[in-house]
Amino acid sequence: MKSSLIYVIVFILLSTNAICQNKHIIPIKETRNITVVSVVVGNMTIPNILLDTGFSFDGLLIYNPDYKDSLDLSNTIEVRIGGAGDGEGSTALMIDSGEFYLGNISMTNQRILILQGDIYKDVPTNGIIGHSIFGNYVTHIDYDKEIMILYDNNNITIDSSWTMLPVFFKDNSIPWIEASVVIEDEEPIPLSIYIDLAARDAIVLLEKPDMKFSLPMETENIHLGIGLSGDIYGKTGSISELILGPYKLQNVTASFADAKTRSKQVGADAILGNNSLRRFNIIFDYSNKKLYLKPNSFFNEPFN
């Protein structure tokens, strides 16, 4: 009887250990409408690395020049990288097949880019990571607990308390969804939207000749930020609703920007940013083309 009991206890322990090995828990920090993690490159910990679903390849971009002298740059090549903005892009030094750590995960065969210049010298983050996480793991971001859970297995079970939205991809690894907006009091306007977790905005509505919406009656001209290709200017104003599946976010502070300057994604009507997504705990499942949402404690916070 005692030996059988020991066997059961050992089996339970082994089973529990196997489940634990199937996931990795990474601390995150959500502040000022951005979500950041820490990474380790060589012997150096680099905090405040921005989670970015728009960063579409395996790798890490470091743009704080303070870390440049602490990195081994002996086997780098110079490259030009583009992004939002109306300039020519930025130059960077690239390690073609590097390694860094995210928590206990060794990220190997990664492109590590070190931005030349100091266009981001005044921002509170040090770099960007994206597809290394979202493209290789089912990624659960829990804003209530300030953790990110990465699952090795693409077939995890999601219970019925979550709402699933279909995700689609075009010519890269950036996730798109279908959503709707109400600018004033008209019928909801369906839009094709891609997700940019690095964007502070709740939503960026893109101005272009064939845009499907009208601007609000009152807007204000603002500097929206700095992309890898330069400054981004636009407008801000309030819209009545942003509709994501069954959820209606109301009185949303939206940004409006020229599509040619703000977005390089053909056919996009809008960009969904972190100031909307942080109101949910979310699960990205790229391999099964699904996004899961569950309202969290920030859901009813007023937009700023």
PDB file of N, CA, C and O in Angstrom, residues 189-242:
ATOM      1  N   ILE A 189     -18.900  51.030 -38.830  1.00  0.00           N
ATOM      2  CA  ILE A 189     -18.167  50.971 -40.091  1.00  0.00           C
ATOM      3  C   ILE A 189     -17.132  49.842 -39.996  1.00  0.00           C
ATOM      4  O   ILE A 189     -16.191  49.928 -39.202  1.00  0.00           O
ATOM      5  N   PRO A 190     -17.279  48.767 -40.785  1.00  0.00           N
ATOM      6  CA  PRO A 190     -16.294  47.679 -40.734  1.00  0.00           C
ATOM      7  C   PRO A 190     -14.956  48.145 -41.311  1.00  0.00           C
ATOM      8  O   PRO A 190     -14.908  48.807 -42.358  1.00  0.00           O
ATOM      9  N   LEU A 191     -13.874  47.775 -40.628  1.00  0.00           N
ATOM     10  CA  LEU A 191     -12.531  48.165 -41.044  1.00  0.00           C
ATOM     11  C   LEU A 191     -11.598  46.968 -41.021  1.00  0.00           C
ATOM     12  O   LEU A 191     -11.770  46.039 -40.226  1.00  0.00           O
ATOM     13  N   SER A 192     -10.605  47.026 -41.885  1.00  0.00           N
ATOM     14  CA  SER A 192      -9.518  46.041 -41.880  1.00  0.00           C
ATOM     15  C   SER A 192      -8.362  46.651 -41.090  1.00  0.00           C
ATOM     16  O   SER A 192      -7.799  47.681 -41.478  1.00  0.00           O
ATOM     17  N   ILE A 193      -8.022  46.004 -39.984  1.00  0.00           N
ATOM     18  CA  ILE A 193      -7.123  46.599 -38.992  1.00  0.00           C
ATOM     19  C   ILE A 193      -5.963  45.637 -38.707  1.00  0.00           C
ATOM     20  O   ILE A 193      -6.167  44.435 -38.577  1.00  0.00           O
ATOM     21  N   TYR A 194      -4.754  46.164 -38.603  1.00  0.00           N
ATOM     22  CA  TYR A 194      -3.674  45.319 -38.091  1.00  0.00           C
ATOM     23  C   TYR A 194      -3.282  45.764 -36.686  1.00  0.00           C
ATOM     24  O   TYR A 194      -3.513  46.915 -36.290  1.00  0.00           O
ATOM     25  N   ILE A 195      -2.710  44.830 -35.956  1.00  0.00           N
ATOM     26  CA  ILE A 195      -2.408  45.043 -34.542  1.00  0.00           C
ATOM     27  C   ILE A 195      -0.962  45.489 -34.379  1.00  0.00           C
ATOM     28  O   ILE A 195      -0.041  44.824 -34.858  1.00  0.00           O
ATOM     29  N   ASP A 196      -0.777  46.600 -33.704  1.00  0.00           N
ATOM     30  CA  ASP A 196       0.558  47.112 -33.390  1.00  0.00           C
ATOM     31  C   ASP A 196       0.624  47.322 -31.884  1.00  0.00           C
ATOM     32  O   ASP A 196       0.255  48.379 -31.377  1.00  0.00           O
ATOM     33  N   LEU A 197       1.069  46.306 -31.184  1.00  0.00           N
ATOM     34  CA  LEU A 197       1.089  46.354 -29.717  1.00  0.00           C
ATOM     35  C   LEU A 197       2.024  47.444 -29.204  1.00  0.00           C
ATOM     36  O   LEU A 197       1.889  47.899 -28.073  1.00  0.00           O
ATOM     37  N   ALA A 198       2.976  47.869 -30.041  1.00  0.00           N
ATOM     38  CA  ALA A 198       3.920  48.897 -29.621  1.00  0.00           C
ATOM     39  C   ALA A 198       3.328  50.299 -29.678  1.00  0.00           C
ATOM     40  O   ALA A 198       3.887  51.241 -29.111  1.00  0.00           O
ATOM     41  N   ALA A 199       2.196  50.458 -30.368  1.00  0.00           N
ATOM     42  CA  ALA A 199       1.577  51.780 -30.497  1.00  0.00           C
ATOM     43  C   ALA A 199       0.876  52.163 -29.199  1.00  0.00           C
ATOM     44  O   ALA A 199       0.104  51.378 -28.645  1.00  0.00           O
ATOM     45  N   ARG A 200       1.100  53.363 -28.722  1.00  0.00           N
ATOM     46  CA  ARG A 200       0.444  53.840 -27.500  1.00  0.00           C
ATOM     47  C   ARG A 200      -1.033  54.137 -27.721  1.00  0.00           C
ATOM     48  O   ARG A 200      -1.810  54.146 -26.780  1.00  0.00           O
ATOM     49  N   ASP A 201      -1.401  54.411 -28.970  1.00  0.00           N
ATOM     50  CA  ASP A 201      -2.766  54.823 -29.283  1.00  0.00           C
ATOM     51  C   ASP A 201      -3.761  53.700 -29.004  1.00  0.00           C
ATOM     52  O   ASP A 201      -3.424  52.508 -29.048  1.00  0.00           O
ATOM     53  N   ALA A 202      -5.015  54.070 -28.789  1.00  0.00           N
ATOM     54  CA  ALA A 202      -6.084  53.075 -28.753  1.00  0.00           C
ATOM     55  C   ALA A 202      -6.335  52.555 -30.160  1.00  0.00           C
ATOM     56  O   ALA A 202      -6.426  51.348 -30.399  1.00  0.00           O
ATOM     57  N   ILE A 203      -6.435  53.477 -31.114  1.00  0.00           N
ATOM     58  CA  ILE A 203      -6.579  53.138 -32.526  1.00  0.00           C
ATOM     59  C   ILE A 203      -6.060  54.313 -33.349  1.00  0.00           C
ATOM     60  O   ILE A 203      -6.223  55.476 -32.966  1.00  0.00           O
ATOM     61  N   VAL A 204      -5.379  53.985 -34.439  1.00  0.00           N
ATOM     62  CA  VAL A 204      -4.955  54.992 -35.410  1.00  0.00           C
ATOM     63  C   VAL A 204      -5.782  54.770 -36.669  1.00  0.00           C
ATOM     64  O   VAL A 204      -5.690  53.708 -37.301  1.00  0.00           O
ATOM     65  N   LEU A 205      -6.619  55.743 -37.016  1.00  0.00           N
ATOM     66  CA  LEU A 205      -7.425  55.670 -38.231  1.00  0.00           C
ATOM     67  C   LEU A 205      -6.643  56.342 -39.355  1.00  0.00           C
ATOM     68  O   LEU A 205      -6.193  57.488 -39.210  1.00  0.00           O
ATOM     69  N   LEU A 206      -6.458  55.621 -40.456  1.00  0.00           N
ATOM     70  CA  LEU A 206      -5.549  56.042 -41.509  1.00  0.00           C
ATOM     71  C   LEU A 206      -6.290  56.855 -42.576  1.00  0.00           C
ATOM     72  O   LEU A 206      -7.275  56.385 -43.153  1.00  0.00           O
ATOM     73  N   GLU A 207      -5.792  58.038 -42.817  1.00  0.00           N
ATOM     74  CA  GLU A 207      -6.374  58.917 -43.829  1.00  0.00           C
ATOM     75  C   GLU A 207      -5.785  58.585 -45.192  1.00  0.00           C
ATOM     76  O   GLU A 207      -4.559  58.559 -45.364  1.00  0.00           O
ATOM     77  N   LYS A 208      -6.658  58.321 -46.154  1.00  0.00           N
ATOM     78  CA  LYS A 208      -6.242  57.984 -47.511  1.00  0.00           C
ATOM     79  C   LYS A 208      -7.412  58.257 -48.441  1.00  0.00           C
ATOM     80  O   LYS A 208      -8.555  58.477 -47.981  1.00  0.00           O
ATOM     81  N   PRO A 209      -7.187  58.270 -49.768  1.00  0.00           N
ATOM     82  CA  PRO A 209      -8.276  58.639 -50.693  1.00  0.00           C
ATOM     83  C   PRO A 209      -9.529  57.776 -50.568  1.00  0.00           C
ATOM     84  O   PRO A 209     -10.643  58.278 -50.725  1.00  0.00           O
ATOM     85  N   ASP A 210      -9.354  56.488 -50.276  1.00  0.00           N
ATOM     86  CA  ASP A 210     -10.522  55.592 -50.216  1.00  0.00           C
ATOM     87  C   ASP A 210     -10.930  55.245 -48.791  1.00  0.00           C
ATOM     88  O   ASP A 210     -11.508  54.185 -48.548  1.00  0.00           O
ATOM     89  N   MET A 211     -10.653  56.131 -47.843  1.00  0.00           N
ATOM     90  CA  MET A 211     -10.970  55.797 -46.450  1.00  0.00           C
ATOM     91  C   MET A 211     -12.484  55.692 -46.258  1.00  0.00           C
ATOM     92  O   MET A 211     -13.267  56.370 -46.945  1.00  0.00           O
ATOM     93  N   LYS A 212     -12.877  54.840 -45.316  1.00  0.00           N
ATOM     94  CA  LYS A 212     -14.279  54.462 -45.147  1.00  0.00           C
ATOM     95  C   LYS A 212     -15.009  55.302 -44.101  1.00  0.00           C
ATOM     96  O   LYS A 212     -16.188  55.084 -43.850  1.00  0.00           O
ATOM     97  N   PHE A 213     -14.329  56.216 -43.466  1.00  0.00           N
ATOM     98  CA  PHE A 213     -14.908  56.974 -42.359  1.00  0.00           C
ATOM     99  C   PHE A 213     -14.666  58.458 -42.588  1.00  0.00           C
ATOM    100  O   PHE A 213     -13.836  58.870 -43.418  1.00  0.00           O
ATOM    101  N   SER A 214     -15.382  59.280 -41.841  1.00  0.00           N
ATOM    102  CA  SER A 214     -15.138  60.721 -41.804  1.00  0.00           C
ATOM    103  C   SER A 214     -14.502  61.071 -40.461  1.00  0.00           C
ATOM    104  O   SER A 214     -14.707  60.374 -39.459  1.00  0.00           O
ATOM    105  N   LEU A 215     -13.747  62.138 -40.438  1.00  0.00           N
ATOM    106  CA  LEU A 215     -13.135  62.562 -39.188  1.00  0.00           C
ATOM    107  C   LEU A 215     -14.194  63.153 -38.251  1.00  0.00           C
ATOM    108  O   LEU A 215     -15.228  63.654 -38.710  1.00  0.00           O
ATOM    109  N   PRO A 216     -13.962  63.102 -36.945  1.00  0.00           N
ATOM    110  CA  PRO A 216     -14.885  63.759 -36.006  1.00  0.00           C
ATOM    111  C   PRO A 216     -14.961  65.255 -36.278  1.00  0.00           C
ATOM    112  O   PRO A 216     -14.095  65.840 -36.933  1.00  0.00           O
ATOM    113  N   MET A 217     -15.996  65.875 -35.769  1.00  0.00           N
ATOM    114  CA  MET A 217     -16.183  67.314 -35.954  1.00  0.00           C
ATOM    115  C   MET A 217     -15.018  68.103 -35.354  1.00  0.00           C
ATOM    116  O   MET A 217     -14.604  69.124 -35.901  1.00  0.00           O
ATOM    117  N   GLU A 218     -14.492  67.607 -34.223  1.00  0.00           N
ATOM    118  CA  GLU A 218     -13.406  68.322 -33.545  1.00  0.00           C
ATOM    119  C   GLU A 218     -12.171  67.434 -33.471  1.00  0.00           C
ATOM    120  O   GLU A 218     -12.224  66.320 -32.935  1.00  0.00           O
ATOM    121  N   THR A 219     -11.064  67.924 -34.006  1.00  0.00           N
ATOM    122  CA  THR A 219      -9.775  67.244 -33.894  1.00  0.00           C
ATOM    123  C   THR A 219      -8.707  68.268 -33.546  1.00  0.00           C
ATOM    124  O   THR A 219      -8.902  69.482 -33.703  1.00  0.00           O
ATOM    125  N   GLU A 220      -7.572  67.758 -33.098  1.00  0.00           N
ATOM    126  CA  GLU A 220      -6.446  68.620 -32.731  1.00  0.00           C
ATOM    127  C   GLU A 220      -5.192  68.088 -33.406  1.00  0.00           C
ATOM    128  O   GLU A 220      -4.921  66.873 -33.389  1.00  0.00           O
ATOM    129  N   ASN A 221      -4.412  68.971 -34.013  1.00  0.00           N
ATOM    130  CA  ASN A 221      -3.157  68.570 -34.642  1.00  0.00           C
ATOM    131  C   ASN A 221      -2.116  68.255 -33.571  1.00  0.00           C
ATOM    132  O   ASN A 221      -1.924  69.038 -32.628  1.00  0.00           O
ATOM    133  N   ILE A 222      -1.440  67.109 -33.711  1.00  0.00           N
ATOM    134  CA  ILE A 222      -0.447  66.702 -32.721  1.00  0.00           C
ATOM    135  C   ILE A 222       0.725  65.993 -33.401  1.00  0.00           C
ATOM    136  O   ILE A 222       0.635  65.567 -34.556  1.00  0.00           O
ATOM    137  N   HIS A 223       1.810  65.878 -32.657  1.00  0.00           N
ATOM    138  CA  HIS A 223       2.947  65.031 -33.044  1.00  0.00           C
ATOM    139  C   HIS A 223       2.668  63.647 -32.480  1.00  0.00           C
ATOM    140  O   HIS A 223       2.604  63.459 -31.269  1.00  0.00           O
ATOM    141  N   LEU A 224       2.466  62.668 -33.361  1.00  0.00           N
ATOM    142  CA  LEU A 224       2.066  61.334 -32.912  1.00  0.00           C
ATOM    143  C   LEU A 224       3.231  60.489 -32.425  1.00  0.00           C
ATOM    144  O   LEU A 224       3.032  59.552 -31.657  1.00  0.00           O
ATOM    145  N   GLY A 225       4.439  60.769 -32.881  1.00  0.00           N
ATOM    146  CA  GLY A 225       5.568  59.968 -32.445  1.00  0.00           C
ATOM    147  C   GLY A 225       6.669  59.953 -33.487  1.00  0.00           C
ATOM    148  O   GLY A 225       6.659  60.706 -34.467  1.00  0.00           O
ATOM    149  N   ILE A 226       7.639  59.051 -33.259  1.00  0.00           N
ATOM    150  CA  ILE A 226       8.787  58.911 -34.148  1.00  0.00           C
ATOM    151  C   ILE A 226       8.868  57.460 -34.601  1.00  0.00           C
ATOM    152  O   ILE A 226       8.919  56.544 -33.780  1.00  0.00           O
ATOM    153  N   GLY A 227       8.863  57.246 -35.909  1.00  0.00           N
ATOM    154  CA  GLY A 227       9.074  55.920 -36.466  1.00  0.00           C
ATOM    155  C   GLY A 227      10.512  55.766 -36.924  1.00  0.00           C
ATOM    156  O   GLY A 227      11.313  56.707 -36.863  1.00  0.00           O
ATOM    157  N   LEU A 228      10.854  54.586 -37.400  1.00  0.00           N
ATOM    158  CA  LEU A 228      12.214  54.342 -37.874  1.00  0.00           C
ATOM    159  C   LEU A 228      12.548  55.168 -39.109  1.00  0.00           C
ATOM    160  O   LEU A 228      13.713  55.287 -39.483  1.00  0.00           O
ATOM    161  N   SER A 229      11.505  55.714 -39.755  1.00  0.00           N
ATOM    162  CA  SER A 229      11.733  56.573 -40.920  1.00  0.00           C
ATOM    163  C   SER A 229      11.433  58.041 -40.637  1.00  0.00           C
ATOM    164  O   SER A 229      11.306  58.836 -41.559  1.00  0.00           O
ATOM    165  N   GLY A 230      11.314  58.406 -39.353  1.00  0.00           N
ATOM    166  CA  GLY A 230      11.173  59.818 -39.027  1.00  0.00           C
ATOM    167  C   GLY A 230       9.935  60.152 -38.224  1.00  0.00           C
ATOM    168  O   GLY A 230       9.225  59.280 -37.714  1.00  0.00           O
ATOM    169  N   ASP A 231       9.663  61.453 -38.126  1.00  0.00           N
ATOM    170  CA  ASP A 231       8.538  61.959 -37.332  1.00  0.00           C
ATOM    171  C   ASP A 231       7.201  61.634 -37.980  1.00  0.00           C
ATOM    172  O   ASP A 231       7.089  61.524 -39.206  1.00  0.00           O
ATOM    173  N   ILE A 232       6.186  61.491 -37.112  1.00  0.00           N
ATOM    174  CA  ILE A 232       4.825  61.213 -37.571  1.00  0.00           C
ATOM    175  C   ILE A 232       3.909  62.279 -36.963  1.00  0.00           C
ATOM    176  O   ILE A 232       3.846  62.427 -35.742  1.00  0.00           O
ATOM    177  N   TYR A 233       3.221  63.010 -37.839  1.00  0.00           N
ATOM    178  CA  TYR A 233       2.279  64.023 -37.393  1.00  0.00           C
ATOM    179  C   TYR A 233       0.870  63.602 -37.787  1.00  0.00           C
ATOM    180  O   TYR A 233       0.671  62.860 -38.749  1.00  0.00           O
ATOM    181  N   GLY A 234      -0.111  64.076 -37.042  1.00  0.00           N
ATOM    182  CA  GLY A 234      -1.489  63.732 -37.357  1.00  0.00           C
ATOM    183  C   GLY A 234      -2.444  64.524 -36.508  1.00  0.00           C
ATOM    184  O   GLY A 234      -2.167  65.664 -36.124  1.00  0.00           O
ATOM    185  N   LYS A 235      -3.553  63.913 -36.194  1.00  0.00           N
ATOM    186  CA  LYS A 235      -4.597  64.565 -35.402  1.00  0.00           C
ATOM    187  C   LYS A 235      -5.070  63.603 -34.320  1.00  0.00           C
ATOM    188  O   LYS A 235      -4.860  62.393 -34.400  1.00  0.00           O
ATOM    189  N   THR A 236      -5.733  64.158 -33.333  1.00  0.00           N
ATOM    190  CA  THR A 236      -6.385  63.343 -32.313  1.00  0.00           C
ATOM    191  C   THR A 236      -7.801  63.860 -32.107  1.00  0.00           C
ATOM    192  O   THR A 236      -8.083  65.047 -32.304  1.00  0.00           O
ATOM    193  N   GLY A 237      -8.688  62.950 -31.748  1.00  0.00           N
ATOM    194  CA  GLY A 237     -10.082  63.305 -31.505  1.00  0.00           C
ATOM    195  C   GLY A 237     -10.800  62.123 -30.883  1.00  0.00           C
ATOM    196  O   GLY A 237     -10.249  61.022 -30.806  1.00  0.00           O
ATOM    197  N   SER A 238     -12.013  62.339 -30.449  1.00  0.00           N
ATOM    198  CA  SER A 238     -12.785  61.286 -29.789  1.00  0.00           C
ATOM    199  C   SER A 238     -13.767  60.661 -30.771  1.00  0.00           C
ATOM    200  O   SER A 238     -14.414  61.368 -31.552  1.00  0.00           O
ATOM    201  N   ILE A 239     -13.860  59.301 -30.752  1.00  0.00           N
ATOM    202  CA  ILE A 239     -14.882  58.608 -31.526  1.00  0.00           C
ATOM    203  C   ILE A 239     -15.824  57.901 -30.564  1.00  0.00           C
ATOM    204  O   ILE A 239     -15.456  57.581 -29.427  1.00  0.00           O
ATOM    205  N   SER A 240     -17.041  57.654 -31.023  1.00  0.00           N
ATOM    206  CA  SER A 240     -18.070  57.112 -30.120  1.00  0.00           C
ATOM    207  C   SER A 240     -17.760  55.695 -29.671  1.00  0.00           C
ATOM    208  O   SER A 240     -17.874  55.373 -28.484  1.00  0.00           O
ATOM    209  N   GLU A 241     -17.366  54.822 -30.629  1.00  0.00           N
ATOM    210  CA  GLU A 241     -17.168  53.416 -30.275  1.00  0.00           C
ATOM    211  C   GLU A 241     -16.075  52.784 -31.120  1.00  0.00           C
ATOM    212  O   GLU A 241     -15.915  53.106 -32.307  1.00  0.00           O
ATOM    213  N   LEU A 242     -15.363  51.868 -30.494  1.00  0.00           N
ATOM    214  CA  LEU A 242     -14.495  50.910 -31.175  1.00  0.00           C
ATOM    215  C   LEU A 242     -15.039  49.532 -30.811  1.00  0.00           C
ATOM    216  O   LEU A 242     -15.148  49.202 -29.623  1.00  0.00           O
TER     217      LEU A 242
END
